[in-house]
Coordinates of C-alpha atoms in Angstrom, one line a residue:
Chain A
Q1 CA 118.3 -20.4 171.1
V2 CA 119.1 -20.0 167.4
Q3 CA 122.5 -21.5 166.4
L4 CA 124.3 -21.1 163.0
Q5 CA 127.2 -23.3 161.8
E6 CA 129.2 -22.6 158.7
S7 CA 130.8 -25.4 156.6
G8 CA 132.8 -25.7 153.5
P9 CA 136.4 -26.0 152.1
G10 CA 139.1 -24.2 154.0
L11 CA 141.3 -23.9 151.0
V12 CA 140.3 -22.6 147.6
K13 CA 142.5 -22.1 144.6
P14 CA 142.7 -18.7 142.9
S15 CA 140.2 -18.1 140.1
Q16 CA 137.9 -20.8 141.5
T17 CA 134.6 -20.5 143.3
L18 CA 134.3 -20.4 147.1
S19 CA 131.2 -22.3 148.4
L20 CA 130.0 -22.2 152.0
T21 CA 126.8 -23.4 153.7
C22 CA 125.3 -22.2 156.9
A23 CA 123.1 -24.6 158.9
V24 CA 120.5 -23.0 161.2
S25 CA 119.2 -24.8 164.3
G26 CA 116.9 -23.8 167.1
G27 CA 114.6 -21.8 164.8
S28 CA 113.2 -22.0 161.3
I29 CA 114.9 -20.1 158.5
S30 CA 111.4 -19.4 157.2
S31 CA 110.5 -17.3 160.3
G32 CA 109.1 -14.0 159.3
G33 CA 110.9 -10.8 160.0
Y34 CA 114.4 -12.1 159.7
S35 CA 116.9 -12.3 156.9
W36 CA 120.1 -14.4 156.6
S37 CA 123.5 -13.0 156.0
W38 CA 127.1 -13.5 155.2
I39 CA 129.9 -11.3 156.6
R40 CA 133.6 -11.7 156.3
Q41 CA 136.7 -10.6 158.1
P42 CA 140.1 -10.7 156.5
P43 CA 142.9 -11.7 158.9
G44 CA 143.6 -8.8 161.3
K45 CA 141.1 -6.6 159.6
G46 CA 137.5 -5.4 160.1
L47 CA 134.1 -6.7 159.1
E48 CA 132.7 -6.6 155.6
W49 CA 129.1 -7.4 154.8
I50 CA 128.7 -9.7 151.7
A51 CA 125.0 -10.3 151.2
Y52 CA 121.7 -11.1 152.8
M53 CA 118.5 -12.8 151.7
Y54 CA 115.0 -13.7 152.9
F55 CA 113.6 -17.2 152.9
S56 CA 111.4 -16.1 150.0
G57 CA 114.5 -15.8 147.9
S58 CA 114.9 -12.0 147.8
T59 CA 118.6 -11.3 147.9
Y60 CA 120.7 -8.2 148.5
Y61 CA 124.3 -8.0 147.7
N62 CA 127.2 -5.7 148.6
P63 CA 127.6 -3.6 145.4
S64 CA 131.4 -4.1 145.7
L65 CA 131.0 -7.9 145.4
K66 CA 127.7 -8.2 143.6
S67 CA 129.2 -9.4 140.3
R68 CA 130.8 -12.4 142.0
V69 CA 128.3 -13.4 144.7
T70 CA 125.3 -15.7 144.7
M71 CA 123.3 -16.6 147.8
S72 CA 120.6 -19.3 148.0
V73 CA 118.4 -20.8 150.6
D74 CA 117.2 -24.4 151.2
T75 CA 114.2 -24.2 153.5
S76 CA 113.8 -28.0 153.5
K77 CA 117.3 -28.3 155.1
N78 CA 117.0 -25.1 157.1
Q79 CA 120.2 -23.8 155.6
F80 CA 121.5 -21.1 153.2
S81 CA 124.6 -20.9 151.0
L82 CA 127.1 -18.6 149.6
K83 CA 129.1 -18.8 146.4
L84 CA 131.9 -16.3 145.5
S85 CA 133.4 -16.7 142.1
S86 CA 136.8 -15.8 140.7
V87 CA 138.4 -15.7 144.1
T88 CA 141.8 -14.1 144.7
A89 CA 144.1 -13.8 147.8
A90 CA 142.1 -10.8 148.8
D91 CA 139.1 -13.1 149.4
T92 CA 141.0 -14.9 152.2
A93 CA 139.0 -14.3 155.4
V94 CA 137.0 -15.7 158.2
Y95 CA 133.5 -16.0 156.8
Y96 CA 130.6 -15.7 159.2
C97 CA 126.9 -16.4 158.6
A98 CA 124.5 -14.4 160.7
R99 CA 120.8 -13.7 161.3
F100 CA 119.6 -10.2 160.6
G101 CA 116.8 -8.9 162.6
Y102 CA 115.0 -5.5 162.2
N103 CA 117.2 -2.7 161.0
Y104 CA 120.0 -5.1 159.9
V105 CA 120.9 -6.0 163.4
A106 CA 123.1 -9.2 163.4
D107 CA 121.7 -10.8 166.5
Y108 CA 123.0 -14.3 166.0
W109 CA 126.4 -15.3 164.5
G110 CA 128.0 -18.6 163.5
Q111 CA 131.5 -19.3 164.8
G112 CA 133.1 -18.5 161.5
T113 CA 135.2 -20.5 159.1
L114 CA 138.5 -19.5 157.7
V115 CA 138.8 -19.8 153.9
T116 CA 142.3 -19.3 152.5
V117 CA 142.7 -18.6 148.8
S118 CA 146.0 -20.1 147.7
S119 CA 147.4 -22.4 145.0
Chain B
Q1 CA 139.0 2.5 154.4
S2 CA 135.7 2.0 156.3
V3 CA 132.6 4.1 155.7
L4 CA 132.2 4.5 159.5
T5 CA 135.2 5.9 161.4
Q6 CA 136.3 4.5 164.8
P7 CA 139.4 5.2 166.7
P8 CA 141.9 2.2 166.2
S9 CA 142.4 1.8 170.0
V10 CA 141.3 3.1 173.4
S11 CA 142.5 2.1 176.8
A12 CA 141.6 2.6 180.5
A13 CA 142.2 1.1 183.8
P14 CA 140.0 -1.5 185.5
G15 CA 136.9 0.0 187.1
Q16 CA 137.1 3.2 184.9
K17 CA 134.8 4.3 182.1
V18 CA 135.6 4.4 178.4
T19 CA 133.8 5.7 175.3
I20 CA 134.2 4.6 171.7
S21 CA 133.1 6.8 168.9
C22 CA 131.7 6.0 165.5
S23 CA 131.5 8.7 163.0
G24 CA 129.5 8.6 159.7
S25 CA 127.4 10.7 157.5
G26 CA 123.8 11.6 156.6
S27 CA 123.6 8.5 154.4
N28 CA 124.2 6.1 157.2
I29 CA 124.2 7.0 160.8
G30 CA 122.4 10.3 160.2
N31 CA 119.3 8.4 159.0
N32 CA 119.6 4.9 160.4
D33 CA 119.9 3.1 163.7
V34 CA 123.3 1.9 164.9
S35 CA 124.4 -1.4 166.3
W36 CA 127.5 -2.2 168.3
Y37 CA 129.3 -5.6 168.4
Q38 CA 131.9 -7.0 170.7
Q39 CA 134.5 -9.4 169.3
L40 CA 136.5 -11.2 172.0
P41 CA 139.9 -12.6 170.7
G42 CA 139.4 -15.6 168.5
T43 CA 135.6 -15.5 168.6
A44 CA 132.7 -14.3 166.5
P45 CA 131.2 -10.9 167.0
K46 CA 128.4 -10.6 169.5
L47 CA 125.6 -8.1 169.5
L48 CA 126.1 -5.6 172.3
I49 CA 123.8 -2.7 171.4
Y50 CA 121.0 -2.3 168.8
E51 CA 118.8 0.6 167.7
N52 CA 121.4 3.0 169.1
N53 CA 120.9 2.4 172.8
K54 CA 119.1 -0.9 173.4
R55 CA 120.7 -3.9 175.0
P56 CA 119.9 -7.5 174.2
S57 CA 118.9 -9.8 177.0
G58 CA 122.0 -10.8 179.0
I59 CA 124.1 -7.7 178.2
P60 CA 124.9 -5.9 181.4
D61 CA 123.9 -2.3 181.9
R62 CA 127.6 -1.4 182.1
F63 CA 127.3 -1.1 178.3
S64 CA 125.4 1.8 176.8
G65 CA 124.9 3.4 173.4
S66 CA 123.9 6.8 172.2
K67 CA 123.5 8.6 168.9
S68 CA 123.6 12.3 167.9
G69 CA 123.5 13.5 164.4
T70 CA 125.9 11.5 162.3
S71 CA 127.9 10.1 165.2
A72 CA 127.3 7.3 167.7
T73 CA 129.0 6.4 170.9
L74 CA 129.5 3.2 172.9
G75 CA 130.1 3.6 176.6
I76 CA 131.5 1.0 179.0
T77 CA 131.6 1.6 182.7
G78 CA 133.2 -0.4 185.5
L79 CA 135.8 -1.8 183.0
Q80 CA 136.9 -5.4 183.5
T81 CA 139.8 -7.3 182.0
G82 CA 137.2 -9.5 180.3
D83 CA 136.1 -6.4 178.3
E84 CA 139.3 -6.5 176.3
A85 CA 138.1 -7.0 172.8
D86 CA 137.5 -5.3 169.4
Y87 CA 134.3 -3.3 169.1
Y88 CA 132.5 -2.5 165.9
C89 CA 129.7 -0.2 165.0
G90 CA 127.4 -1.0 162.1
T91 CA 124.5 0.4 160.2
W92 CA 122.8 0.6 156.8
D93 CA 124.1 3.1 154.2
N94 CA 121.3 4.5 152.0
S95 CA 123.7 5.8 149.3
L96 CA 125.7 2.5 149.0
S97 CA 122.7 0.3 149.6
A98 CA 124.9 -1.8 151.9
V99 CA 125.4 -2.7 155.5
V100 CA 128.5 -0.9 156.6
F101 CA 130.8 -1.4 159.6
G102 CA 133.4 0.8 161.3
G103 CA 137.0 -0.3 161.2
G104 CA 136.9 -1.5 164.8
T105 CA 138.3 -0.3 168.0
K106 CA 140.6 -2.4 170.2
L107 CA 139.9 -1.9 173.9
T108 CA 142.8 -2.5 176.3
V109 CA 142.1 -2.6 180.0
L110 CA 145.4 -1.7 181.6

């Protein structure tokens, strides 16, 4: 059973960079056929896809966030990371990491971590 | 405003059936498979339906999915109070080059 666990600061100041890590257990991040993703959910609102990447390093970003987002993978630690720069209050959300299977199906999700952007 | 349109809320009595619609366009639902997710209060979303009408292992057959043209539908029969949750549809959008979700539908089991 694949499990994902997000970690990172729960509070980030405006204009700074939000950094999160997702640790994967129960399966290898290098497994073929899967990609690894970040999705967020502002309080009381719907889901917004941020980015996904393959263990090879190929990354795909939501065009609306592309200028501020960077994803990376560390296969030796079986984890992947997200960096979102120049954050504002609008970036306050629960951030989920998830595994994408075929056809962008998010079949496994982390429990989510709330990141608040505030001074 | 979400690319995929869902009704904000639906409700039905225990034991009854409910359907949740997800409307899109040719650049998303019209040419790509749809997934459905259930988000119980305070928890992460959970995959309910994939490739329009397939259920992952462990999902009861009370849950079903269908797609026609640029719309998809989630059906839930034999409603239980434990089904009260937010439901989201999702797919790929070829024009946006992005994974897109519906705005979510809150199911209330009266």
